[in-house]
Amino acid sequence: MSVTVIVGSQWGDEGKGKAIDYFARNADFVARYNGGNNAGHTVINEHGTFKIHLVPSGIFYPHTKCLMGNGMVIDPQVLLDEMNEIRRAGINFEKRLFIAQRAHLIMPYHKLLDGLYEEAKGAGATGTTRRGIGPAFADKISYNGLRWADFIGGTFDERLRVQLGLKNKIITALGGNVLDYETVRETYWNYFEQLKSHITELAPIVHKGLAQNKKFLLEQAMGSLLDTDWGVYPFVTASTTLASAATTGLGIPPRKISRIIGVTKAYSTRVGAGPMPTELTDDHPAREQFGETAATTGRKRRAGWLDLVPVKFTAQLNGMDALFVTKLDTLSGIDELKICVGYKLDGKPVEFSTLEGVGMSRVEPVYRSMRGWKEDVRGIRKFSELPKNAQRYVETIEKIVGVPARFIGTGPERQAVIKR
Ligand code: GDP
Ligand code: IMO
Ligand code: MG
């Protein structure tokens, strides 16, 4: 039996989708445990290119059972669209996609409120994806959420009536347009009808799989630095993103987790607001090479040199056994590469864990300069075939973080991986 958790060690978009698609070949179960469609996981394989928001990224192998955990919040329309896209690519998942009846629903008022709160915060906004994630998790925690279980148990209509009454008052006060009960009720019942063959209680499936020594691959969404508790608050997301959340988000006992792999992009990116000490300005020559567009919102990702200060911390928080370093191929042609190995605040060295939001926005990065390489390394599958400076770059990462880089991405496609 093995239970492997794949976590992002930075601010999201590390390449978790690609890593899951790579590892899922050997998995019996692939399961998502947190977040919602704020996630955008890119998978590129023989079936095409996919930006996956909700369904586990291991769906492309016909042998995998794919679980959407109770730790998720689900926007049903986004899920139905995504299922259709995957079906159109010729993937059949009718009897192997299972959705937790305990998962909470993203309702239209969550999306409205997400936008209204962001507007009200003005310059202090978090820069959310506006997918309703924060308000949906807030309702879950304050006992105001609606779940798939409410359709099954017959409590949906009445709970919706109460919630809509409350939410319409808030929406009116904030200048938004109120929602009509009958319309929302009908729309959501329609979603349930379309999805009910997949909705179930996951606990028996998970526990039977564990008892039968099946292999589990658990997929984190967002990155460890967006964790509600351990990210730089309030520039975080609304769910616990650490590997530990896989236990509550799926009903897996903590002792069963056997391996934790931290996906780490070879440079840093961030979407939305919040401090990012190694961010490069748009006119920096390396910036073009780091350029990325967000898979969910289409926003331009902020980018900068690899910052290992927080990665070292998230490696400790998660207890990472191995790193999966992605996008090494994108660094070819940059003469001098910089890696941030420490921070200074007011001229003195400072530990990442002691920084709060304001401190983090004032730190100065301490860089180690590394020689780059000119050769194109895309698609290389042997470490020894990498240019010496590329090998040194990876070795420096593992030395500073204190975790071996067992996997290295050399391209966006499934097979572009070096396994050491
Ligand atoms: P996720 O949210 O962690 O799954 O990451 P995203 O999919 O949002 O962003 C990662 C981006 O990097 C995507 O465009 C991937 O196709 C791409 N990617 C992942 N691994 C590699 C790699 O090793 N090399 C290159 N060139 N691209 C990669
Ligand atoms: P994946 O799984 C990158 C960021 C948002 C914003 C903050 C809060 O693709 O790595 P939210 O909508 O969650 O309330 O926004 O979190 N964020 C992500 N950034 N990758 C993600 O997911 C993210 N999910 C949320 O940009 O800064
Ligand atoms: Mg992403």
Coordinates of C-alpha atoms and ligand atoms in Angstrom, one line a residue:
M1 CA 0.0 0.0 0.0
S2 CA 1.3 3.5 -0.7
V3 CA -0.3 6.9 -0.3
T4 CA 1.6 9.6 -2.1
V5 CA 0.7 13.3 -1.8
I6 CA 1.7 15.7 -4.5
V7 CA 1.9 19.3 -3.1
G8 CA 3.0 22.5 -4.6
S9 CA 5.8 24.1 -2.6
Q10 CA 5.4 27.7 -3.8
W11 CA 2.5 30.0 -4.7
G12 CA 0.6 27.5 -7.0
D13 CA 1.1 26.6 -10.6
E14 CA 4.3 24.7 -10.0
G15 CA 3.3 22.0 -12.5
K16 CA 1.2 19.7 -10.2
G17 CA -1.1 18.7 -13.0
K18 CA 1.8 17.5 -15.1
A19 CA 3.3 15.6 -12.1
I20 CA 0.0 13.9 -11.3
D21 CA -0.5 12.9 -14.9
Y22 CA 3.0 11.4 -14.8
F23 CA 2.6 9.5 -11.6
A24 CA -1.0 8.4 -12.2
R25 CA 0.2 5.6 -14.5
N26 CA 1.0 3.5 -11.4
A27 CA -1.9 4.6 -9.2
D28 CA -5.2 2.8 -8.5
F29 CA -6.8 6.0 -7.0
V30 CA -6.2 9.6 -7.8
A31 CA -7.9 12.0 -5.5
R32 CA -8.2 15.8 -5.0
Y33 CA -8.5 17.0 -1.5
N34 CA -8.9 20.8 -1.3
G35 CA -9.9 23.9 -3.1
G36 CA -12.2 24.3 -6.0
N37 CA -12.0 25.7 -9.5
N38 CA -9.6 28.4 -8.5
A39 CA -7.1 25.6 -9.5
G40 CA -6.0 25.3 -13.1
H41 CA -3.8 22.2 -13.6
T42 CA -2.3 21.8 -17.1
V43 CA -2.0 18.3 -18.5
I44 CA -0.5 17.6 -21.8
N45 CA -0.5 14.0 -23.1
E46 CA -1.6 11.9 -26.1
H47 CA -5.2 13.0 -25.6
G48 CA -4.4 16.7 -25.9
T49 CA -3.9 19.8 -23.8
F50 CA -6.2 20.3 -20.8
K51 CA -6.5 23.0 -18.2
I52 CA -8.2 21.1 -15.4
H53 CA -10.0 22.8 -12.6
L54 CA -11.9 20.2 -10.6
V55 CA -11.5 16.6 -11.8
P56 CA -8.4 14.8 -10.6
S57 CA -5.6 15.1 -13.2
G58 CA -5.2 11.3 -13.3
I59 CA -8.5 10.9 -15.1
F60 CA -6.7 10.1 -18.4
Y61 CA -5.7 6.6 -17.6
P62 CA -8.6 4.1 -17.9
H63 CA -7.5 2.1 -14.8
T64 CA -7.7 5.0 -12.3
K65 CA -10.5 5.6 -9.9
C66 CA -10.8 9.3 -9.5
L67 CA -12.1 10.9 -6.3
M68 CA -13.2 14.4 -5.6
G69 CA -12.9 14.8 -1.9
N70 CA -15.1 16.3 0.8
G71 CA -12.4 19.0 1.3
M72 CA -13.3 20.5 -2.1
V73 CA -15.9 23.1 -3.0
I74 CA -17.6 22.4 -6.3
D75 CA -19.1 24.7 -8.9
P76 CA -21.4 22.3 -10.7
Q77 CA -21.5 24.1 -14.0
V78 CA -17.7 24.2 -14.2
L79 CA -17.6 20.5 -13.4
L80 CA -20.2 19.6 -16.0
D81 CA -18.3 21.6 -18.6
E82 CA -15.0 20.0 -17.7
M83 CA -16.5 16.5 -17.8
N84 CA -17.9 17.2 -21.3
E85 CA -14.5 18.4 -22.5
I86 CA -12.8 15.3 -21.2
R87 CA -15.5 13.1 -22.7
R88 CA -15.0 14.8 -26.0
A89 CA -11.4 13.8 -25.9
G90 CA -12.6 10.2 -25.9
I91 CA -12.0 9.5 -22.2
N92 CA -14.7 7.3 -20.5
F93 CA -15.0 7.9 -16.7
E94 CA -18.7 7.0 -16.1
K95 CA -18.0 4.3 -13.5
R96 CA -14.7 5.6 -12.1
L97 CA -15.4 9.3 -11.2
F98 CA -16.7 9.6 -7.6
I99 CA -17.8 12.9 -6.0
A100 CA -18.0 13.2 -2.3
Q101 CA -21.6 13.9 -1.1
R102 CA -20.0 15.9 1.7
A103 CA -18.3 18.3 -0.7
H104 CA -19.8 21.8 -0.5
L105 CA -21.4 23.7 -3.4
I106 CA -20.3 27.0 -4.8
M107 CA -23.5 28.9 -5.1
P108 CA -24.2 31.9 -7.3
Y109 CA -24.1 34.2 -4.3
H110 CA -20.6 33.0 -3.4
K111 CA -19.3 34.2 -6.7
L112 CA -21.2 37.5 -6.4
L113 CA -19.9 38.1 -2.9
D114 CA -16.3 37.2 -3.8
G115 CA -16.4 40.0 -6.4
L116 CA -18.2 42.5 -4.1
Y117 CA -15.7 41.9 -1.2
E118 CA -12.7 42.3 -3.5
E119 CA -14.2 45.6 -4.9
A120 CA -14.8 46.9 -1.3
K121 CA -11.2 46.1 -0.3
G122 CA -9.9 48.3 -3.2
A123 CA -6.1 48.5 -3.1
G124 CA -6.1 45.9 -0.2
A125 CA -7.8 43.2 -2.3
T126 CA -6.4 39.7 -2.3
G127 CA -6.6 39.4 -6.1
T128 CA -8.8 36.3 -5.8
T129 CA -9.9 34.3 -8.9
R130 CA -13.5 35.5 -8.1
R131 CA -14.7 31.9 -8.4
G132 CA -16.5 32.2 -5.0
I133 CA -13.9 30.1 -3.2
G134 CA -13.5 32.3 0.0
P135 CA -17.3 32.8 0.6
A136 CA -18.0 29.1 0.0
F137 CA -15.5 28.0 2.5
A138 CA -16.6 30.7 4.9
D139 CA -20.1 29.3 4.7
K140 CA -18.8 25.8 5.2
I141 CA -17.0 26.7 8.4
S142 CA -19.8 28.9 9.8
Y143 CA -22.4 26.1 9.3
N144 CA -24.1 27.9 6.4
G145 CA -23.0 25.7 3.5
L146 CA -25.0 23.6 1.1
R147 CA -23.7 20.2 0.1
W148 CA -24.7 17.4 -2.3
A149 CA -25.9 15.6 0.8
D150 CA -28.7 18.2 1.1
F151 CA -30.3 16.9 -2.1
I152 CA -30.0 13.3 -1.0
G153 CA -31.3 14.1 2.5
G154 CA -34.1 16.4 1.3
T155 CA -32.9 19.5 3.1
F156 CA -31.7 21.5 0.0
D157 CA -34.8 23.6 -0.6
E158 CA -35.3 24.8 2.9
R159 CA -31.6 25.5 3.5
L160 CA -31.4 27.4 0.3
R161 CA -34.4 29.5 1.2
V162 CA -32.7 30.5 4.5
Q163 CA -29.3 31.2 2.9
L164 CA -30.7 33.1 -0.1
G165 CA -32.7 35.3 2.3
L166 CA -29.5 36.1 4.2
K167 CA -27.3 36.5 1.2
N168 CA -29.7 38.7 -0.7
K169 CA -29.7 41.2 2.3
I170 CA -25.9 41.4 2.1
I171 CA -25.8 41.6 -1.7
T172 CA -28.4 44.5 -1.5
A173 CA -26.3 46.3 1.1
L174 CA -23.2 46.0 -1.1
G175 CA -25.1 47.3 -4.2
G176 CA -25.3 43.9 -6.1
N177 CA -28.4 42.3 -7.8
V178 CA -30.4 39.9 -5.7
L179 CA -30.9 36.3 -6.8
D180 CA -34.3 34.6 -7.4
Y181 CA -35.0 31.6 -5.2
E182 CA -36.9 29.5 -7.8
T183 CA -34.3 30.0 -10.5
V184 CA -31.4 29.0 -8.2
R185 CA -33.3 26.1 -6.8
E186 CA -34.2 24.7 -10.3
T187 CA -30.7 25.2 -11.7
Y188 CA -29.1 23.3 -8.8
W189 CA -31.6 20.5 -8.8
N190 CA -30.8 20.2 -12.5
Y191 CA -27.1 20.0 -11.7
F192 CA -27.7 17.3 -9.2
E193 CA -29.8 15.2 -11.6
Q194 CA -27.0 15.3 -14.1
L195 CA -24.3 14.5 -11.6
K196 CA -26.0 12.1 -9.2
S197 CA -24.7 8.9 -10.7
H198 CA -21.2 10.1 -9.6
I199 CA -22.1 11.5 -6.1
T200 CA -21.6 9.1 -3.2
E201 CA -20.1 8.7 0.2
L202 CA -16.4 8.3 -0.4
A203 CA -15.4 6.9 3.0
P204 CA -16.2 3.2 2.2
I205 CA -14.4 3.5 -1.2
V206 CA -11.3 5.0 0.4
H207 CA -11.2 2.7 3.4
K208 CA -11.7 -0.4 1.2
G209 CA -8.9 0.7 -1.1
L210 CA -6.6 1.2 1.8
A211 CA -7.5 -2.2 3.2
Q212 CA -6.7 -3.8 -0.2
N213 CA -3.3 -2.1 -0.3
K214 CA -4.2 0.0 -3.4
K215 CA -2.0 2.8 -4.5
F216 CA -3.3 6.3 -3.8
L217 CA -2.1 9.5 -5.4
L218 CA -3.4 12.6 -3.7
E219 CA -3.6 15.9 -5.6
Q220 CA -3.2 19.2 -3.9
A221 CA -4.6 22.4 -5.4
M222 CA -3.0 25.8 -4.9
G223 CA 0.5 25.9 -3.4
S224 CA 1.7 25.6 0.2
L225 CA 2.4 29.3 0.3
L226 CA -1.3 30.0 -0.2
D227 CA -2.3 27.9 2.8
T228 CA -4.8 29.9 5.0
D229 CA -2.6 29.4 8.1
W230 CA 0.9 29.3 6.8
G231 CA 0.8 31.6 3.8
V232 CA 1.2 35.3 4.3
Y233 CA -2.3 36.3 5.4
P234 CA -4.5 37.7 3.9
F235 CA -2.8 36.9 0.6
V236 CA -3.8 33.3 0.8
T237 CA -6.6 31.0 -0.4
A238 CA -9.5 29.7 1.7
S239 CA -8.4 26.1 2.2
T240 CA -5.7 24.2 4.0
T241 CA -3.4 23.3 1.2
L242 CA -0.7 21.4 3.0
A243 CA -0.3 17.6 2.6
S244 CA -1.9 17.2 6.1
A245 CA -5.2 18.4 4.6
A246 CA -5.3 15.3 2.5
T247 CA -6.4 13.4 5.6
T248 CA -9.4 15.5 6.5
G249 CA -10.2 16.3 2.8
L250 CA -10.6 12.6 2.0
G251 CA -10.9 10.7 5.2
I252 CA -7.4 9.1 5.1
P253 CA -5.8 8.4 8.4
P254 CA -2.5 10.5 8.8
R255 CA -0.5 7.3 9.4
K256 CA -1.3 6.0 6.0
I257 CA 0.5 8.7 4.1
S258 CA 3.8 7.2 2.9
R259 CA 5.3 9.8 0.7
I260 CA 5.1 13.5 0.1
I261 CA 6.5 15.0 -3.1
G262 CA 6.9 18.8 -3.4
V263 CA 6.5 20.2 -6.9
T264 CA 8.9 23.1 -7.3
K265 CA 9.1 25.3 -10.3
A266 CA 12.7 26.3 -11.3
Y267 CA 11.7 30.0 -10.9
S268 CA 9.0 31.7 -8.9
T269 CA 5.5 32.8 -10.1
R270 CA 2.5 34.2 -8.3
V271 CA -1.0 35.2 -9.4
G272 CA -2.9 37.8 -7.4
A273 CA -1.7 40.2 -4.7
G274 CA 0.8 39.8 -1.9
P275 CA 4.5 40.1 -1.3
M276 CA 6.9 38.3 -3.7
P277 CA 10.5 39.3 -2.8
T278 CA 12.2 38.0 -6.0
E279 CA 9.7 39.4 -8.4
L280 CA 11.2 40.9 -11.6
T281 CA 9.9 43.9 -13.4
D282 CA 8.4 43.6 -16.8
D283 CA 11.5 45.0 -18.6
H284 CA 14.0 42.5 -17.1
P285 CA 15.4 40.3 -19.9
A286 CA 14.6 37.0 -18.0
R287 CA 11.0 38.1 -17.4
E288 CA 10.0 37.3 -20.9
Q289 CA 11.3 33.7 -20.5
F290 CA 9.4 33.3 -17.2
G291 CA 6.2 34.7 -18.8
E292 CA 3.1 32.7 -18.1
T293 CA -0.6 33.1 -18.3
A294 CA -2.8 31.9 -15.5
A295 CA -4.6 28.6 -16.4
T296 CA -7.9 29.7 -14.6
T297 CA -8.3 33.4 -15.0
G298 CA -6.0 34.2 -18.0
R299 CA -4.2 36.8 -15.9
K300 CA -0.5 37.3 -16.5
R301 CA 1.5 35.6 -13.8
R302 CA 4.0 37.6 -11.8
A303 CA 7.4 36.0 -12.1
G304 CA 10.9 36.2 -10.6
W305 CA 14.0 34.3 -9.6
L306 CA 13.7 31.1 -7.7
D307 CA 13.0 31.9 -4.1
L308 CA 14.1 29.0 -1.9
V309 CA 13.5 30.7 1.4
P310 CA 9.8 29.9 1.6
V311 CA 10.4 26.5 -0.3
K312 CA 12.7 25.4 2.5
F313 CA 10.0 26.3 5.0
T314 CA 7.1 24.5 3.1
A315 CA 9.4 21.5 2.7
Q316 CA 9.5 21.4 6.5
L317 CA 5.8 22.1 7.0
N318 CA 4.9 19.3 4.6
G319 CA 7.6 16.9 5.5
M320 CA 8.6 16.5 1.9
D321 CA 10.5 13.3 1.0
A322 CA 11.4 14.4 -2.6
L323 CA 11.2 17.4 -4.9
F324 CA 9.8 17.4 -8.4
V325 CA 11.6 20.3 -10.0
T326 CA 9.7 21.5 -13.0
K327 CA 10.5 23.8 -16.0
L328 CA 14.2 23.4 -15.9
D329 CA 14.1 23.6 -19.7
T330 CA 12.7 27.1 -19.6
L331 CA 16.0 28.5 -18.1
S332 CA 18.2 27.7 -21.2
G333 CA 19.9 30.8 -22.6
I334 CA 20.0 32.9 -19.4
D335 CA 23.6 33.8 -18.7
E336 CA 23.4 34.4 -15.0
L337 CA 20.7 32.7 -12.9
K338 CA 19.9 33.8 -9.4
I339 CA 18.6 31.8 -6.5
C340 CA 17.3 33.5 -3.4
V341 CA 18.9 31.8 -0.3
G342 CA 18.0 34.2 2.5
Y343 CA 16.2 37.4 3.4
K344 CA 17.4 40.5 5.2
L345 CA 15.0 42.9 7.0
D346 CA 16.5 46.3 7.9
G347 CA 19.9 44.9 7.0
K348 CA 19.7 41.9 9.3
P349 CA 19.1 38.2 8.4
V350 CA 15.5 37.1 9.1
E351 CA 13.7 33.8 9.2
F352 CA 10.7 33.3 6.8
S353 CA 8.5 31.9 9.6
T354 CA 8.8 35.0 11.7
L355 CA 7.7 37.4 8.9
E356 CA 4.1 38.7 8.8
G357 CA 2.7 40.4 5.8
V358 CA 4.3 43.8 6.2
G359 CA 7.7 42.3 7.0
M360 CA 7.6 40.1 4.0
S361 CA 6.9 43.0 1.7
R362 CA 10.0 44.8 3.0
V363 CA 12.6 42.0 2.9
E364 CA 15.6 42.2 0.6
P365 CA 16.5 38.9 -1.1
V366 CA 20.0 37.5 -0.6
Y367 CA 21.0 35.9 -3.9
R368 CA 23.4 33.2 -4.9
S369 CA 24.5 33.7 -8.5
M370 CA 24.7 30.6 -10.7
R371 CA 26.1 30.2 -14.2
G372 CA 23.4 29.4 -16.8
W373 CA 23.6 27.1 -19.8
K374 CA 22.9 27.7 -23.5
E375 CA 21.9 24.2 -24.6
D376 CA 18.2 23.3 -25.2
V377 CA 17.4 20.6 -22.6
R378 CA 13.8 20.0 -23.6
G379 CA 12.8 16.4 -23.5
I380 CA 16.0 15.1 -21.9
R381 CA 15.3 12.1 -19.7
K382 CA 18.8 11.4 -18.2
F383 CA 20.4 13.6 -15.5
S384 CA 23.9 12.9 -16.9
E385 CA 22.8 14.3 -20.3
L386 CA 22.0 17.8 -18.8
P387 CA 24.7 20.5 -19.2
K388 CA 26.9 20.6 -16.1
N389 CA 25.5 24.0 -15.1
A390 CA 22.0 22.7 -15.2
Q391 CA 23.0 19.8 -13.0
R392 CA 24.6 22.2 -10.6
Y393 CA 21.4 24.3 -10.5
V394 CA 19.3 21.3 -9.5
E395 CA 22.0 20.1 -7.0
T396 CA 22.0 23.6 -5.4
I397 CA 18.2 23.5 -5.0
E398 CA 18.3 20.1 -3.2
K399 CA 21.2 21.2 -1.0
I400 CA 19.5 24.4 0.1
V401 CA 16.1 22.9 0.6
G402 CA 17.5 19.8 2.2
V403 CA 15.3 17.4 0.1
P404 CA 16.5 15.3 -2.9
A405 CA 15.2 16.3 -6.3
R406 CA 14.2 12.9 -7.5
F407 CA 12.2 14.1 -10.5
I408 CA 13.0 16.9 -12.9
G409 CA 10.7 18.3 -15.6
T410 CA 12.2 19.1 -19.0
G411 CA 9.1 20.0 -20.9
P412 CA 5.3 20.3 -20.4
E413 CA 4.5 16.9 -21.9
R414 CA 3.9 13.8 -19.7
Q415 CA 7.1 12.0 -20.8
A416 CA 9.5 15.0 -20.4
V417 CA 10.8 13.9 -16.9
I418 CA 14.2 12.9 -15.6
K419 CA 13.8 10.3 -12.8
R420 CA 16.9 10.0 -10.6
Ligands
GDP1 P1 -0.4 23.5 -11.6 O1 -1.5 24.5 -11.3 O2 0.6 23.3 -10.5 O3 -0.8 22.2 -12.2 O4 0.5 24.3 -12.8 P2 -0.1 25.0 -14.1 O5 -0.6 24.0 -15.0 O6 -1.0 26.1 -13.6 O7 1.2 25.8 -14.6 C1 2.4 25.1 -14.9 C2 2.8 25.4 -16.3 O8 4.0 24.8 -16.6 C3 1.8 24.7 -17.3 O9 1.8 25.6 -18.5 C4 2.5 23.4 -17.7 O10 2.2 22.9 -18.9 C5 4.0 23.9 -17.6 N1 5.0 22.8 -17.2 C6 4.9 21.9 -16.2 N2 6.1 21.3 -16.1 C7 6.9 21.8 -17.1 C8 8.2 21.5 -17.5 O11 8.9 20.7 -16.9 N3 8.7 22.2 -18.5 C9 7.9 23.2 -19.2 N4 8.5 23.8 -20.2 N5 6.7 23.4 -18.8 C10 6.2 22.7 -17.8
IMO2 P1 -3.3 25.9 -8.8 O1 -4.0 24.7 -8.2 C1 -2.1 30.1 -8.3 C2 -4.5 32.5 -5.7 C3 -5.3 33.6 -6.3 C4 -5.3 34.7 -5.2 C5 -5.4 33.8 -3.9 C6 -6.8 33.7 -3.4 O2 -3.5 26.0 -10.3 O3 -1.9 26.0 -8.4 P2 -9.0 32.4 -4.3 O4 -9.7 32.5 -5.6 O5 -8.4 31.1 -4.1 O6 -9.8 32.9 -3.2 O7 -7.7 33.5 -4.5 O8 -5.0 32.5 -4.3 N1 -4.8 31.2 -6.2 C7 -3.9 30.5 -7.0 N2 -2.7 30.9 -7.6 N3 -2.5 28.8 -8.6 C8 -3.7 28.4 -8.0 O9 -4.1 27.1 -8.1 C9 -4.4 29.2 -7.2 N4 -5.6 29.2 -6.6 C10 -5.8 30.3 -5.9 O10 -4.7 34.1 -7.5 O11 -4.0 35.3 -5.1
MG3 MG -2.4 26.2 -12.0

